[in-house]
Short mmCIF file of C-alpha atoms and ligand atoms in Angstrom, two decimals:
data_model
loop_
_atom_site.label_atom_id
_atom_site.label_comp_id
_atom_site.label_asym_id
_atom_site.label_seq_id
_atom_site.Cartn_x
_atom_site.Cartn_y
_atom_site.Cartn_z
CA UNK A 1 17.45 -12.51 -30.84
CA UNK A 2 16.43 -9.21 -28.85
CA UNK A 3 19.71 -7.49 -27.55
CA UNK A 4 18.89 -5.41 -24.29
CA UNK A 5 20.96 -2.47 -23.43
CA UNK A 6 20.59 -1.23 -19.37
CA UNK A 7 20.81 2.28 -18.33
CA UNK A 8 21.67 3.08 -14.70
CA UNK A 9 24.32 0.79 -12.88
CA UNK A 10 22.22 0.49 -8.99
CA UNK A 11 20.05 -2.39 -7.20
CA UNK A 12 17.46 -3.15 -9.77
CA UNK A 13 19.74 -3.55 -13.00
CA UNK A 14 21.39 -6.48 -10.91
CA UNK A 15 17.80 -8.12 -10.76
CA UNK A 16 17.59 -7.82 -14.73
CA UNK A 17 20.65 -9.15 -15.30
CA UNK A 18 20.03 -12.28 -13.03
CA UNK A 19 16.53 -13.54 -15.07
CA UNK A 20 17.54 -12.44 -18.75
CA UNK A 21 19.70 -15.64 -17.84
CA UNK A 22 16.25 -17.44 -17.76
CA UNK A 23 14.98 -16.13 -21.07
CA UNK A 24 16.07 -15.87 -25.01
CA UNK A 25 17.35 -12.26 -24.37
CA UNK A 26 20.76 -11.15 -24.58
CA UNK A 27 22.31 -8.54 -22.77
CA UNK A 28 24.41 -6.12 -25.05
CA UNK A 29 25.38 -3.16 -23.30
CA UNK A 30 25.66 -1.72 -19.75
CA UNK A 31 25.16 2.10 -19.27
CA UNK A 32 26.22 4.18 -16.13
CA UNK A 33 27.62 7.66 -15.78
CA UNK A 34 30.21 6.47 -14.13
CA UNK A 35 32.32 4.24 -16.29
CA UNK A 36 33.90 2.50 -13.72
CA UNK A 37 30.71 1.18 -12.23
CA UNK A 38 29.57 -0.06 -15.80
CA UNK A 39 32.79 -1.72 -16.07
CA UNK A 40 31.76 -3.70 -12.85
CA UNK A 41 28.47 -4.69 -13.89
CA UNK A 42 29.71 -5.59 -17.29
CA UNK A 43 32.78 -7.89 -15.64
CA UNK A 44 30.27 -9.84 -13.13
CA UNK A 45 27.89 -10.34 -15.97
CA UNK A 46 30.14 -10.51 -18.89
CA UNK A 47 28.30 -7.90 -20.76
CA UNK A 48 29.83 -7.02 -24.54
CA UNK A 49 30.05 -3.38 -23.96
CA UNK A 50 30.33 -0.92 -20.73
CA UNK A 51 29.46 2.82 -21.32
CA UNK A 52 30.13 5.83 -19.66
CA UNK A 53 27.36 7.48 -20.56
CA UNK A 54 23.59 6.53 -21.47
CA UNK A 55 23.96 7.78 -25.08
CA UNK A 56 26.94 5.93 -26.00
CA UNK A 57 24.49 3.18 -25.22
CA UNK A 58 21.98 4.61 -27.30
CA UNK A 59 24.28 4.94 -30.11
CA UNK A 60 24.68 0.86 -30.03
CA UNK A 61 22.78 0.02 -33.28
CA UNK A 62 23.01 -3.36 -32.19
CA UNK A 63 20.66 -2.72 -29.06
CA UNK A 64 17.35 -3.47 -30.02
CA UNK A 65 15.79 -2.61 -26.24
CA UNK A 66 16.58 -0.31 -23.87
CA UNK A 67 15.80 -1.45 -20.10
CA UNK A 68 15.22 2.21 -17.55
CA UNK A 69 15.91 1.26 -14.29
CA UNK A 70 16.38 4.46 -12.71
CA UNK A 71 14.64 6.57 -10.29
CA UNK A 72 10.72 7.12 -12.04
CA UNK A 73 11.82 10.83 -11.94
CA UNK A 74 13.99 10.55 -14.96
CA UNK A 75 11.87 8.23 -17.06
CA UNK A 76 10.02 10.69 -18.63
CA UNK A 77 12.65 12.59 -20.59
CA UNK A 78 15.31 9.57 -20.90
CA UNK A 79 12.21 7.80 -22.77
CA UNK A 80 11.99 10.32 -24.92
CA UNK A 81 15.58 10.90 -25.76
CA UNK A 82 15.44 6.94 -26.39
CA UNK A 83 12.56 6.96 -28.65
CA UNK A 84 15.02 9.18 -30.72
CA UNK A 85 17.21 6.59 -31.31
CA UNK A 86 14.26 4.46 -32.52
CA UNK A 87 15.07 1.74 -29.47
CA UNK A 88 12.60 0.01 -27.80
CA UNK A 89 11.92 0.29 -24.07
CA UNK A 90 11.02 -1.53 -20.85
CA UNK A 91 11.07 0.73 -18.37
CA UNK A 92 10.74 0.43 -14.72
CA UNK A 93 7.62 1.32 -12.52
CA UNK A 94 6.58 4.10 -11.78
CA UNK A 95 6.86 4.72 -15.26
CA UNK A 96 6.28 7.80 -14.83
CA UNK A 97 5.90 11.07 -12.24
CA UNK A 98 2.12 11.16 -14.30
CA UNK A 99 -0.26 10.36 -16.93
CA UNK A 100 0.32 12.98 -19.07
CA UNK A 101 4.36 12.16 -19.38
CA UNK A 102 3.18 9.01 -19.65
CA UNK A 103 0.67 9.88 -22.77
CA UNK A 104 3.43 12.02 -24.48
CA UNK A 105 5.66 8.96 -24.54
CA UNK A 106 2.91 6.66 -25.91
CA UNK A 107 2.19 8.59 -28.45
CA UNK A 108 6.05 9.24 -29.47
CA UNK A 109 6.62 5.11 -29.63
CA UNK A 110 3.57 4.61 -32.07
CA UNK A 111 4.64 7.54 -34.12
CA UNK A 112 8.60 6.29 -33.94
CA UNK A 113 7.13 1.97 -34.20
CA UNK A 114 8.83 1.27 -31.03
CA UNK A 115 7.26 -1.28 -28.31
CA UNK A 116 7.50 0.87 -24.50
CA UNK A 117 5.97 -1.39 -21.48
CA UNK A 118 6.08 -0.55 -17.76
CA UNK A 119 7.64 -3.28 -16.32
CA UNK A 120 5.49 -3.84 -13.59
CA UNK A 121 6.26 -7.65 -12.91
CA UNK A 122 3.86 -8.51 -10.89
CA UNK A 123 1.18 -8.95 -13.86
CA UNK A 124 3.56 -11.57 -15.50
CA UNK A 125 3.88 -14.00 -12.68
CA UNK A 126 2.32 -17.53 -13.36
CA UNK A 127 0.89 -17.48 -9.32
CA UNK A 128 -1.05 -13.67 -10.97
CA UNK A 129 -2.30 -15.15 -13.81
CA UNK A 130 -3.62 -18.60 -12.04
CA UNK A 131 -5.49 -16.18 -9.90
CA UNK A 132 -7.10 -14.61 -12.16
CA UNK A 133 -8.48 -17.66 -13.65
CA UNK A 134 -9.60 -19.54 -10.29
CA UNK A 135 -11.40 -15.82 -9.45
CA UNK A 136 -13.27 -15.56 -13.05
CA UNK A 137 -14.15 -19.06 -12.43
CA UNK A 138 -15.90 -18.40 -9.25
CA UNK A 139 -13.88 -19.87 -6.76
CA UNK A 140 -14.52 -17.77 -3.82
CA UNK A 141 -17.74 -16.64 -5.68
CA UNK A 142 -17.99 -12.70 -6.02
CA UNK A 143 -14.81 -10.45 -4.39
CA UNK A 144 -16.27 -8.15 -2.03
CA UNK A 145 -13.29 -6.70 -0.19
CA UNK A 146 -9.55 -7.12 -0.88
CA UNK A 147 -6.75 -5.76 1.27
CA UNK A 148 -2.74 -4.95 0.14
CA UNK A 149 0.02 -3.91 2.09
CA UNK A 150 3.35 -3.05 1.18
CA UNK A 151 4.82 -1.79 4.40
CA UNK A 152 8.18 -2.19 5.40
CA UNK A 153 10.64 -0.27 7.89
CA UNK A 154 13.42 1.30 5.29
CA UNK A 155 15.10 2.85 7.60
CA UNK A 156 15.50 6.19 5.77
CA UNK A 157 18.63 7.75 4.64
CA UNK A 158 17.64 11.42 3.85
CA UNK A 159 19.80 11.42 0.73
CA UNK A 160 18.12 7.97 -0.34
CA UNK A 161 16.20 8.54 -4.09
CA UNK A 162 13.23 7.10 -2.19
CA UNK A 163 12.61 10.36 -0.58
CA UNK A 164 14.33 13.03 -2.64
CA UNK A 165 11.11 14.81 -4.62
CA UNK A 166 13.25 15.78 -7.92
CA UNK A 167 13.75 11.57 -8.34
CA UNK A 168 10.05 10.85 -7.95
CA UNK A 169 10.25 9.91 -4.36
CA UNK A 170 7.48 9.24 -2.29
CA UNK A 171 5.95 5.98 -1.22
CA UNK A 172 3.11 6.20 -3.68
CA UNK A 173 5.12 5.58 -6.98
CA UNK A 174 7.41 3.73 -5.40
CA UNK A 175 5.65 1.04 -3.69
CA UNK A 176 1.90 2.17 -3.54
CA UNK A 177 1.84 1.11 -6.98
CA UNK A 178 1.99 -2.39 -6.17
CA UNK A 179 -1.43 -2.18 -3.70
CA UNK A 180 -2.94 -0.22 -6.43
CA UNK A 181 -2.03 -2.67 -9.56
CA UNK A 182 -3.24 -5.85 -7.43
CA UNK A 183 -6.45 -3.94 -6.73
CA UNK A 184 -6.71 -3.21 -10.73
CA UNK A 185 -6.21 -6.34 -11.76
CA UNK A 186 -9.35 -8.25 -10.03
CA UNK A 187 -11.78 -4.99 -9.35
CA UNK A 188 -10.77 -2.63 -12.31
CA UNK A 189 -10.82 1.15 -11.02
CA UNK A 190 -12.73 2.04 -8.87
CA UNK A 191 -16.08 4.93 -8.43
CA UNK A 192 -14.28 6.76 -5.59
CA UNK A 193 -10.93 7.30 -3.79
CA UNK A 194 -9.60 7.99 -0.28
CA UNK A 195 -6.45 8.44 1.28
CA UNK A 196 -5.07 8.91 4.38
CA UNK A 197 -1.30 10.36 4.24
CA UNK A 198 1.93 10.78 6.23
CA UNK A 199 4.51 13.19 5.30
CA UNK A 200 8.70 12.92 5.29
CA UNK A 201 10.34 16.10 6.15
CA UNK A 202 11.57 16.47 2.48
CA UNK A 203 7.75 16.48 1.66
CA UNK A 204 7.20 13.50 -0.13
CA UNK A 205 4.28 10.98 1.35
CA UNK A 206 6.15 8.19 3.73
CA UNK A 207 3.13 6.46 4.55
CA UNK A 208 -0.40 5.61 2.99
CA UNK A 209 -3.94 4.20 3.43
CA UNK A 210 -6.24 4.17 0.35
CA UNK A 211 -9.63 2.85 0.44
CA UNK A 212 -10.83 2.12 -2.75
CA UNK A 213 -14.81 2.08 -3.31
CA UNK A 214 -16.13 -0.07 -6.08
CA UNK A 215 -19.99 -0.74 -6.21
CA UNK A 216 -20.31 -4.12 -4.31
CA UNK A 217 -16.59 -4.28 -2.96
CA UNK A 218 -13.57 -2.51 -1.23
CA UNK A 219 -10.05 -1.90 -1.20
CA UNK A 220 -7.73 -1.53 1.29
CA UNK A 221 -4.72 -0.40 0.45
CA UNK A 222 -1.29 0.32 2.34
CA UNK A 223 1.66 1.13 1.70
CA UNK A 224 4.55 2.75 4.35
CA UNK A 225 8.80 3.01 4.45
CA UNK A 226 8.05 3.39 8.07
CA UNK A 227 6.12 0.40 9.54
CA UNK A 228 6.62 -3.20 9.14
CA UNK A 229 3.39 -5.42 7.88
CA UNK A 230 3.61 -8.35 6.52
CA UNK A 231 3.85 -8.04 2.19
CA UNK A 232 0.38 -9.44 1.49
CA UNK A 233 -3.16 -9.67 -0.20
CA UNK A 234 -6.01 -10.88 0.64
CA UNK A 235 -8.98 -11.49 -1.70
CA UNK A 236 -12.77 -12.14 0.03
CA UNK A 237 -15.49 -13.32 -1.69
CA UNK A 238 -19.17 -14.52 -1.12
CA UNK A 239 -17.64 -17.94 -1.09
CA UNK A 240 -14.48 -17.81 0.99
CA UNK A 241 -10.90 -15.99 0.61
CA UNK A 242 -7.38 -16.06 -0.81
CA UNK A 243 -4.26 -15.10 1.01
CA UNK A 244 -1.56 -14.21 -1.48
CA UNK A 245 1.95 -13.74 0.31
CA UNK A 246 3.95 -11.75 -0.92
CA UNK A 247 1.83 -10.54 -3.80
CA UNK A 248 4.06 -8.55 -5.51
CA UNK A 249 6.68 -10.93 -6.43
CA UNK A 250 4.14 -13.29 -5.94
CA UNK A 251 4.59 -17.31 -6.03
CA UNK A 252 1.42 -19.04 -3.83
CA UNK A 253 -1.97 -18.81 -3.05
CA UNK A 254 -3.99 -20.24 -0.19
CA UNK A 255 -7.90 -20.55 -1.26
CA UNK A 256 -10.24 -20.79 2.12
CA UNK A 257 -13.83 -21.05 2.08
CA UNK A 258 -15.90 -19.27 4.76
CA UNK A 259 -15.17 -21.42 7.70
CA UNK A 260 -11.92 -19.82 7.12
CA UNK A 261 -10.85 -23.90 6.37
CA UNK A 262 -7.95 -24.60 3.87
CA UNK A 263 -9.30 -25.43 0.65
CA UNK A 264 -6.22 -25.75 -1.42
CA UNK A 265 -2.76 -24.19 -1.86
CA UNK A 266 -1.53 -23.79 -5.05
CA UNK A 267 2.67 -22.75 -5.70
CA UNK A 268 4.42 -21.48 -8.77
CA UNK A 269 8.21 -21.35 -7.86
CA UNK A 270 10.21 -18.45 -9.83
CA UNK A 271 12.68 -19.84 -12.63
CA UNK A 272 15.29 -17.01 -11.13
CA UNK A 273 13.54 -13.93 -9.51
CA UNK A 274 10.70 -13.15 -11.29
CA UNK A 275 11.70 -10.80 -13.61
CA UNK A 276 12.67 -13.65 -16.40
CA UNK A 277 8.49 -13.15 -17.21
CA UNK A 278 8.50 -9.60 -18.15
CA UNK A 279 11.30 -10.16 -20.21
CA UNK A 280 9.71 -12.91 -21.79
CA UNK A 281 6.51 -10.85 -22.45
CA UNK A 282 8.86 -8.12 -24.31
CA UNK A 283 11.32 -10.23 -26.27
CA UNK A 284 8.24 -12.32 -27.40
CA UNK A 285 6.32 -8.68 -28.09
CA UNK A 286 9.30 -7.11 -30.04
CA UNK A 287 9.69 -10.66 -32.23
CA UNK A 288 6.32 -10.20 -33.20
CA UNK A 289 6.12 -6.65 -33.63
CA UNK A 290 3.62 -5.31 -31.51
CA UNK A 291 3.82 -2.14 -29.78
CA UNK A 292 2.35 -2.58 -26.38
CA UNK A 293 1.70 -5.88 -24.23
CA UNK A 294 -2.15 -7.19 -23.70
CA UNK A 295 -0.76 -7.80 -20.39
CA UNK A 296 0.85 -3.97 -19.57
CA UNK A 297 -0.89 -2.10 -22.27
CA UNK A 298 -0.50 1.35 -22.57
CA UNK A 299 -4.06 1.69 -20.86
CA UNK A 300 -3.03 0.53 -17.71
CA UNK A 301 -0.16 2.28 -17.28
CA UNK A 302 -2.26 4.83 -17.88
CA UNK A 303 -5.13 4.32 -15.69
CA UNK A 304 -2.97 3.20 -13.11
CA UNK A 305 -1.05 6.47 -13.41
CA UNK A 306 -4.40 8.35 -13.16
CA UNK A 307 -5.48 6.97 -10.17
CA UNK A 308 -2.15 8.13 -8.36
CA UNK A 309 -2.37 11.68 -9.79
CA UNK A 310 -6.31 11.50 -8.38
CA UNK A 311 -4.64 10.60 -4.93
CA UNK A 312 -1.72 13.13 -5.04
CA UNK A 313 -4.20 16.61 -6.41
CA UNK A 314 -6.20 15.38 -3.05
CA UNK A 315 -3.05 15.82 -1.24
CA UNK A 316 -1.70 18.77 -2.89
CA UNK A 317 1.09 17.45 -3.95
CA UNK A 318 3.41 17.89 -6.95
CA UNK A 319 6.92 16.90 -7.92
CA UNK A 320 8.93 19.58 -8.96
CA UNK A 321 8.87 18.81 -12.40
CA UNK A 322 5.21 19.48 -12.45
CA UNK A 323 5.38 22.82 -10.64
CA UNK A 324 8.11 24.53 -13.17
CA UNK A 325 5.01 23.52 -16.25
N1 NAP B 401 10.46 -3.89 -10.11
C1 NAP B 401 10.94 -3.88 -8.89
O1 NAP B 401 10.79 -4.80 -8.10
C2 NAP B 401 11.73 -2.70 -8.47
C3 NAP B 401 12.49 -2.74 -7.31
C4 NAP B 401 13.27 -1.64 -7.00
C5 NAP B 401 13.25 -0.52 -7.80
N2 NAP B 401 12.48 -0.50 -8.91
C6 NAP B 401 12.42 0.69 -9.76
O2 NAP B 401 13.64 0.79 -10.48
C7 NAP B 401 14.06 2.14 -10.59
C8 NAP B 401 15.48 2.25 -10.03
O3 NAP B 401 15.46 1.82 -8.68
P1 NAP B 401 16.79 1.28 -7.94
O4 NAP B 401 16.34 0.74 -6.64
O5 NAP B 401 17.58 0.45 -8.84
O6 NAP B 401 17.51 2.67 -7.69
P2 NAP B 401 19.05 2.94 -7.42
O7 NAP B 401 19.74 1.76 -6.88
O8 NAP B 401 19.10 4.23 -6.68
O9 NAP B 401 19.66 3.07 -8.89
C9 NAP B 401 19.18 3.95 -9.79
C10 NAP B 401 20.31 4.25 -10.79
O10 NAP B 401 19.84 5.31 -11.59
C11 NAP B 401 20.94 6.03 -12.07
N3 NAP B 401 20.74 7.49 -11.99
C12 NAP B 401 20.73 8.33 -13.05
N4 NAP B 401 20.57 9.57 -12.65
C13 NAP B 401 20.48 9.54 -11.32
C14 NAP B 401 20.34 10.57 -10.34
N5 NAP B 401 20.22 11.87 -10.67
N6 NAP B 401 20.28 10.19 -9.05
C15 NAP B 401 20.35 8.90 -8.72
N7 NAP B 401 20.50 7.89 -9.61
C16 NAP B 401 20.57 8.23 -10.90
C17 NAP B 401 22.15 5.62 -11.24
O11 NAP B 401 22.91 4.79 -12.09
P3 NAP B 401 24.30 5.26 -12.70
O12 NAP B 401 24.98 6.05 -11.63
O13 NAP B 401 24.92 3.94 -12.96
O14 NAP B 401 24.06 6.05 -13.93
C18 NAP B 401 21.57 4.76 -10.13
O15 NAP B 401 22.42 3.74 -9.73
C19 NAP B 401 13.01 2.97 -9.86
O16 NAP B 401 12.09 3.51 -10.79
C20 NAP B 401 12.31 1.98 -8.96
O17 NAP B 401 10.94 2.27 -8.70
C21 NAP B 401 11.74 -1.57 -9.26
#
């Protein structure tokens, strides 16, 4: 049994606590640094143990896992503080503000034997992984172009965490990401990188295009907190195309050939929200004693996390944390 402790009481924790439902995890301990709101989370969930602080959770030897779900600009040194406590992680996407936080953390799990995935959920989902096999097997033939957007009107508070620069705001890490892993998984990285950018007054990016070049294909990439686009992928091929609604939480797939006419529609409904799949993937990692996923390794992240530095150096951009280095 793998007992999962949470640090940070806000939206995404609720998510968690919803699919570990779904899976053979247990949920041990709630962390927040305000007691009271722990004290919520663990009443509507009926968690053991509510803290007031994220190292009384740490100092749970019955937690196995630690789940991060706050803001990516905290990741980096609450990881580390965690991997002194010789706990495991899954932390939330971005993982973190860059590849080299993200190295020094990799390298402090294998030297401490603890398993640390970004939970970026997208890669679990049945509807990913189908897709993956219909595209290897040729079904639209070879992908020569494939187009993301995550674009949606947030309607910006300027206190939000989403556009404060010490948190790790920007939409880049926070949603970019998405674009970027869906692009990864079916063209791998690609030869050259450009971006188009939109600034929010606090000086984080609000609004992206990134065109990814790859040697016989292209990527189109958007992501914005201030337009509304439909969530979606599309994959083209010699041999036809794949809508993908939704990609990101992903749970269809409509295969046309090129007469743009419906070739087949395939569904994989959610058990509870998508999430219960990462878990899975960590429980069933941590069981076994591994120390990174074949599905998230440690690579990815990685890459991943390169390709957004590559993105941000062209736009002269660093988080403060970077600048005080
Ligand atoms: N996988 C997904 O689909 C998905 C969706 C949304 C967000 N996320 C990721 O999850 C992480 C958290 O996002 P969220 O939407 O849950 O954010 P949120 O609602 O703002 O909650 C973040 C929590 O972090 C804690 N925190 C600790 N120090 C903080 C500080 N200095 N300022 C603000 N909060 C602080 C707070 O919890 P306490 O006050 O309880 O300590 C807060 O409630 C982000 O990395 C985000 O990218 C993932």
């Amino acid at each position: 049994m793998v007992k999962f402790g949470i640090i940070g009481a806000g939206n995404i924790a609720h998510t968690f606590c919803r699919a570990i439902e779904a899976t053979r995890g247990q949920l041990e301990g709630i962390a927040s640094r305000d007691y009271q709101k722990a004290l919520l989370y663990q009443k509507q969930y009926g968690i053991p143990h509510a803290y007031g602080s994220y190292q009384a959770l740490y100092n749970n030897p019955n937690i196995d896992c630690v789940y991060v779900a706050t803001p990516h600009g905290l990741h980096y040194e609450q990881m580390m503080e965690i991997l002194d406590y010789g706990k495991h992680i899954l932390c939330e996407k971005a993982f973190t503000l860059n590849a080299s936080q993200a190295k020094k953390v990799f390298e402090k799990a294998r030297d401490k034997g603890c398993f640390v995935m970004e939970a970026m959920w997208t890669r679990f989902l049945p509807n990913i992984k189908h897709l993956q096999n219909i595209i290897k097997d040729g079904v639209i033939g070879e992908i020569t172009r494939l187009e993301a957007d995550f674009c949606f009107n947030a309607k910006i508070d300027p206190t939000h965490r989403l556009v404060n620069p010490s948190l790790g705001g920007g939409a880049l890490l926070d949603i970019g990401i998405y674009p970027i892993t869906f692009a990864n998984i079916f063209l791998k990285t690609p030869d050259k990188i450009e971006s188009q950018v939109e600034w929010y007054k606090s000086q984080v990016d609000i609004s992206e295009t990134l065109t990814y070049h790859y040697p016989n294909a292209k990527a189109i990439l958007r992501s914005s907190f201030n337009s509304e686009l439909p969530i979606d992928a599309r994959i083209y091929g010699t041999k036809g195309f794949i809508h993908v609604p939704n990609f990101w939480s992903s749970e269809e797939s409509h295969i046309y050939d090129s007469n743009h006419a419906l070739i087949e529609s395939f569904s994989f409904k959610h058990k509870v929200n998508g999430f219960e799949y990462e878990i899975d993937e960590t429980i069933q990692m941590i069981e076994q004693n591994n120390l990174e996923s074949p599905i998230m390794p440690h690579s990815e992240t990685l890459t991943i996390l390169k390709q957004m530095d590559s993105i941000r150096n062209a736009w002269h951009f660093e988080y403060p944390q970077e600048k005080r280095k």
